[in-house]
XYZ file of C-alpha atoms in Angstrom:
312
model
C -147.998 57.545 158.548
C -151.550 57.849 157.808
C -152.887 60.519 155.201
C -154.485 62.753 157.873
C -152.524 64.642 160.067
C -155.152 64.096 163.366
C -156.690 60.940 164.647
C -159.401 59.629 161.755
C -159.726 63.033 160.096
C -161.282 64.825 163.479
C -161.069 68.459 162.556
C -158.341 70.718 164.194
C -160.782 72.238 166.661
C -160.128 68.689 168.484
C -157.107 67.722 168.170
C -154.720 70.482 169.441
C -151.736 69.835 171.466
C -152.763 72.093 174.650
C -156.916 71.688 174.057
C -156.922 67.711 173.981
C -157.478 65.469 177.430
C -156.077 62.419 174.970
C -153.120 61.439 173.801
C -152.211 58.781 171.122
C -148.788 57.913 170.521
C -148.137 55.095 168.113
C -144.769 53.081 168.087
C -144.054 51.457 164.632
C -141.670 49.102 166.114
C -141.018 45.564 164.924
C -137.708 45.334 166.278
C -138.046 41.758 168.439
C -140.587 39.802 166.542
C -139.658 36.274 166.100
C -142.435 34.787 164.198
C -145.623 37.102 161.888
C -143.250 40.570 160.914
C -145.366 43.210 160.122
C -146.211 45.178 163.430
C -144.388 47.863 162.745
C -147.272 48.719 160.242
C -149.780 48.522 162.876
C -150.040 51.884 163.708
C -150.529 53.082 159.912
C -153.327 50.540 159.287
C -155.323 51.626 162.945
C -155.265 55.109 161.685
C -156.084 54.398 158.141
C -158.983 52.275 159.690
C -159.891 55.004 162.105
C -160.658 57.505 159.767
C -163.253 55.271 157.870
C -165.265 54.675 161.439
C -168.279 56.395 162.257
C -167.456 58.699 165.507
C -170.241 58.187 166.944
C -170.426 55.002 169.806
C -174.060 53.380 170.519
C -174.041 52.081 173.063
C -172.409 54.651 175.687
C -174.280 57.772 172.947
C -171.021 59.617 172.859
C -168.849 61.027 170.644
C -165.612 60.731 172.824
C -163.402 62.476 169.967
C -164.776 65.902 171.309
C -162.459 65.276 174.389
C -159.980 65.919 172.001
C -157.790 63.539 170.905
C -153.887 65.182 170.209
C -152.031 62.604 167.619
C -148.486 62.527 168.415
C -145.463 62.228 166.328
C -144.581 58.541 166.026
C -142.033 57.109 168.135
C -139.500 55.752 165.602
C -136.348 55.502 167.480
C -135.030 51.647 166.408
C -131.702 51.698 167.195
C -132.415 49.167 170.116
C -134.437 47.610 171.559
C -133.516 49.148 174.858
C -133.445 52.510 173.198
C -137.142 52.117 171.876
C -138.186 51.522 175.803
C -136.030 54.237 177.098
C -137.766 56.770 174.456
C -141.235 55.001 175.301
C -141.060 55.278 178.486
C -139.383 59.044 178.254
C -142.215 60.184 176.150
C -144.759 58.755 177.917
C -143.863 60.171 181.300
C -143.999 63.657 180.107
C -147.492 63.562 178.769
C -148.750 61.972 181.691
C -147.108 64.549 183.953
C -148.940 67.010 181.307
C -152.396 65.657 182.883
C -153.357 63.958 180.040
C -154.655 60.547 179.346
C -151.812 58.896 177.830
C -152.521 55.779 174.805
C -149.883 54.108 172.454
C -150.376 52.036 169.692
C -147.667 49.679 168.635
C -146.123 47.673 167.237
C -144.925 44.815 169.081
C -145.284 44.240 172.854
C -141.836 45.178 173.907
C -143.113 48.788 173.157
C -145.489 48.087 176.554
C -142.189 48.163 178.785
C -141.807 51.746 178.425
C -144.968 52.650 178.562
C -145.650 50.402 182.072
C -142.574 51.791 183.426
C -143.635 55.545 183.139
C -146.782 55.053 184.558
C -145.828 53.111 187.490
C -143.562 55.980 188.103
C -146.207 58.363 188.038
C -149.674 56.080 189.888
C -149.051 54.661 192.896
C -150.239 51.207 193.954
C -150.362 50.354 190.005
C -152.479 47.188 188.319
C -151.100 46.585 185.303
C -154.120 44.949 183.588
C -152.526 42.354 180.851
C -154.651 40.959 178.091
C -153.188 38.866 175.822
C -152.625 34.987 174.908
C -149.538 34.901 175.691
C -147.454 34.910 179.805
C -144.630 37.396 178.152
C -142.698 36.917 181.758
C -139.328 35.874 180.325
C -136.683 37.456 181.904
C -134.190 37.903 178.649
C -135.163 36.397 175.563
C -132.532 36.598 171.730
C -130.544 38.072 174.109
C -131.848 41.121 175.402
C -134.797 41.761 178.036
C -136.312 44.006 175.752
C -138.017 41.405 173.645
C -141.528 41.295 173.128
C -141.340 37.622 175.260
C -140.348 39.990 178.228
C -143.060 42.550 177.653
C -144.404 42.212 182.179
C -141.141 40.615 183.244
C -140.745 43.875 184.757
C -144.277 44.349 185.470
C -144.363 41.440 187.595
C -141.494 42.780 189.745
C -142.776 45.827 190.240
C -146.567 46.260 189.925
C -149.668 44.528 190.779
C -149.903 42.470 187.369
C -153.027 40.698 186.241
C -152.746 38.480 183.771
C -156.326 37.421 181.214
C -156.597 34.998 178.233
C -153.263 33.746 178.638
C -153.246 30.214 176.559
C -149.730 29.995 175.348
C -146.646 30.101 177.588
C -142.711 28.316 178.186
C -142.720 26.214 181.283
C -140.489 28.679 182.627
C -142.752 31.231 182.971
C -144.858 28.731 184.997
C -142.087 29.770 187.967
C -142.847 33.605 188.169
C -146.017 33.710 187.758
C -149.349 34.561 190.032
C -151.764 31.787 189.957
C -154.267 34.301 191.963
C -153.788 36.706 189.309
C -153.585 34.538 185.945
C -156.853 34.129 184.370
C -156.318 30.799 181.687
C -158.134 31.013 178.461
C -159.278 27.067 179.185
C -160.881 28.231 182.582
C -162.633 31.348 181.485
C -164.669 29.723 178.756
C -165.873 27.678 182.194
C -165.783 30.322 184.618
C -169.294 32.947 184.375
C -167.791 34.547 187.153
C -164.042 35.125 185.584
C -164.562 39.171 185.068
C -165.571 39.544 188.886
C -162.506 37.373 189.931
C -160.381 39.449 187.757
C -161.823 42.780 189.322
C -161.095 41.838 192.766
C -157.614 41.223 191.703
C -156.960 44.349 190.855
C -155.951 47.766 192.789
C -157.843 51.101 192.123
C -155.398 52.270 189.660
C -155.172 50.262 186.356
C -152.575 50.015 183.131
C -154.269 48.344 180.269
C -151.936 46.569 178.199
C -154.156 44.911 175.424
C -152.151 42.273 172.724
C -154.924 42.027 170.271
C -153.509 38.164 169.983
C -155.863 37.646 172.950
C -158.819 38.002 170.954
C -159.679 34.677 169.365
C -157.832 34.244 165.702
C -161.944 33.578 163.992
C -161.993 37.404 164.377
C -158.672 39.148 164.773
C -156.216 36.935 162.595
C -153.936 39.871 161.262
C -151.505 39.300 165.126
C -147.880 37.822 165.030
C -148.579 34.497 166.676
C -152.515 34.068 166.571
C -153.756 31.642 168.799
C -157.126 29.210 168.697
C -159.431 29.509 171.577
C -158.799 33.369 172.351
C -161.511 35.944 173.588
C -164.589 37.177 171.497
C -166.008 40.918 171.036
C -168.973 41.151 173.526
C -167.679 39.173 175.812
C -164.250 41.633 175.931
C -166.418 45.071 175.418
C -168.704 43.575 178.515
C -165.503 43.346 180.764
C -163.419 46.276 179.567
C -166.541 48.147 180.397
C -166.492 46.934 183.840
C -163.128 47.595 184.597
C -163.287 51.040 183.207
C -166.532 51.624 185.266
C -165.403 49.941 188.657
C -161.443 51.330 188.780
C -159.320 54.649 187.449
C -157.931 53.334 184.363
C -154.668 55.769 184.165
C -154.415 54.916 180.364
C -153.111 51.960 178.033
C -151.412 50.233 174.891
C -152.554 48.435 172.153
C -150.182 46.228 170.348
C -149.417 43.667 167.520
C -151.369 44.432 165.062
C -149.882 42.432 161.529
C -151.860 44.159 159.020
C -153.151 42.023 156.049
C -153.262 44.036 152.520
C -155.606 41.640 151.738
C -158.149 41.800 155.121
C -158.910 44.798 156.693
C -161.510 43.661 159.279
C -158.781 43.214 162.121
C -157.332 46.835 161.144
C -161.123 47.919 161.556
C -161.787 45.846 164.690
C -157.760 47.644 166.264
C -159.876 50.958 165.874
C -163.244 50.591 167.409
C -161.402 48.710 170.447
C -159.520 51.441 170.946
C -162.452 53.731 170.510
C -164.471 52.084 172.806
C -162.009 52.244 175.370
C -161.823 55.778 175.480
C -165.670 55.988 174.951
C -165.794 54.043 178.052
C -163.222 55.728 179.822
C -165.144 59.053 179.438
C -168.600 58.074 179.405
C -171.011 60.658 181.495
C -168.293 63.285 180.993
C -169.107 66.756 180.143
C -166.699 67.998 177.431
C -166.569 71.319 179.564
C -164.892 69.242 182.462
C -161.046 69.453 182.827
C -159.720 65.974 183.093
C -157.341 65.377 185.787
C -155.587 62.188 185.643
C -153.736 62.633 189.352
C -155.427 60.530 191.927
C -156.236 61.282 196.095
C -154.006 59.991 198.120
C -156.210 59.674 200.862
C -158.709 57.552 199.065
C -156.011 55.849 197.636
C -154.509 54.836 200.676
C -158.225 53.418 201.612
C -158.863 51.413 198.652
C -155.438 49.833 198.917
C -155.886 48.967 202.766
C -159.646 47.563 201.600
C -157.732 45.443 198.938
C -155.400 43.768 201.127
C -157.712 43.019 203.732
C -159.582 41.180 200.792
C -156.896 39.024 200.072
C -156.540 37.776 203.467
């Protein structure tokens, strides 16, 4: 893995197991992939990246690392893919029950099936927030419904999915999905209002699962399958921001990263999403506060009766 045994080379003092309200697990798994190989080295290339980024964020005048930021072992199991989710998913549960704010970093997108699973075990009334350009709603796909191609099949059965920047999808996947909650690449370059509509589709509690294929190839090539017409930086850091600032993001995944030996600007652009993410997620907050990642079930049960009546 990378040549630093914490997250970009923070010092010790914030990056301890028991002291650290973050955790980062990556998953070098490549195990599905039917097209670009390579994500398996995503996680080494993020973490390589991250420790050549300057830890301080503009624009929210933070230096989230000081959170603490506790860099797992990586999740290597490979054996199958069914295996890798079970071990996901196993891992993931415990930190979360740990009351910490739980992040992976894959690999490919059949990684996100563990990781959805154990927090919709753990968050009730769950949004599972999907960015990415492709629908990933097969059922089984190269026979097993592990696959990366099946990444919210099971999300869509179980949790409130939300689906943004999708632009490349089987016909089949036309059947299961929302059109309330699918947000089209072709209508959101149209639509000024497409971050509000996406908002209001969404419950209080919120799973990010972020394919870095959604952003637009012309900045983020180094992706298994990159796609034209994808999403742009501001226009992604304006609505992450939003959804960080108007629901409880309970944590989230970043996958398919295909590092290039020969371009590291997506490898670069991996880490400051995924430091702005948590410099959003923990913007205003005192480093002194204890983070508590359980929710109120009262309020809960409000803001879920609130969203339905919205539907209606």
């Amino acid at each position: 893995m990378s040549t630093s045994k914490n997250y970009a080379g923070i010092s010790d003092e914030f990056a301890q197991l028991e002291k650290s309200k973050i955790i980062l697990i990556p998953v070098p798994y490549d195990g599905t992939s039917t097209w670009g190989k390579g994500a398996d080295k995503g996680p080494d290339a993020f973490l390589e990246a991250s420790e050549n980024m300057e830890m301080y964020d503009i624009e929210t005048d933070s230096e989230v690392y000081r959170q603490g930021i506790h860099l797992t072992a990586p999740i290597t199991e490979n054996s199958s893919p069914e295996a890798m989710v079970n071990e996901v998913h196993s891992i993931t549960k415990d930190f979360i029950k740990r009351n910490k704010f739980v992040t992976l970093f894959g690999g490919e997108h059949s990684i996100s099936i563990g990781s959805i699973r154990a927090f919709n075990e753990c968050f009730d009334n769950l949004t599972v927030l999907h960015i990415d350009a492709h629908a990933d709603l097969r059922e089984s796909y190269g026979g097993t419904k592990y696959n990366h191609a099946c990444a919210v099949y099971e999300a869509n059965q179980t949790t409130n999915l939300v689906q943004v920047g999708i632009r490349s999808m089987d016909i089949i996947e036309k059947t299961l999905m929302d059109d309330d909650k699918t947000f089209f690449a072709h209508d959101m370059v149209n639509d000024e209002y497409w971050t509000d509509k996406v908002i209001e589709a969404m419950t209080e509690n919120v799973f990010i699962t972020f394919d870095l294929d959604a952003f637009d190839p012309s900045i983020m090539p180094s992706t298994g399958t990159p796609e034209p017409g994808g999403l742009l930086w501001y226009e992604t850091l304006e609505f992450l921001k939003q959804v960080f600032e108007d629901k409880n993001v309970v944590g989230f995944d970043i996958v398919e990263l295909c590092p290039n030996k020969n371009d590291k600007s997506s490898d670069f652009l991996a880490a400051k999403l995924y430091y702005k993410m948590l410099s959003y997620k923990f913007a205003g907050q005192d480093i002194d506060q204890e983070y508590d990642n359980t929710f109120d079930v009262d309020y809960k049960a409000n803001t879920n009766s609130k969203f339905e009546d919205d539907e209606e």
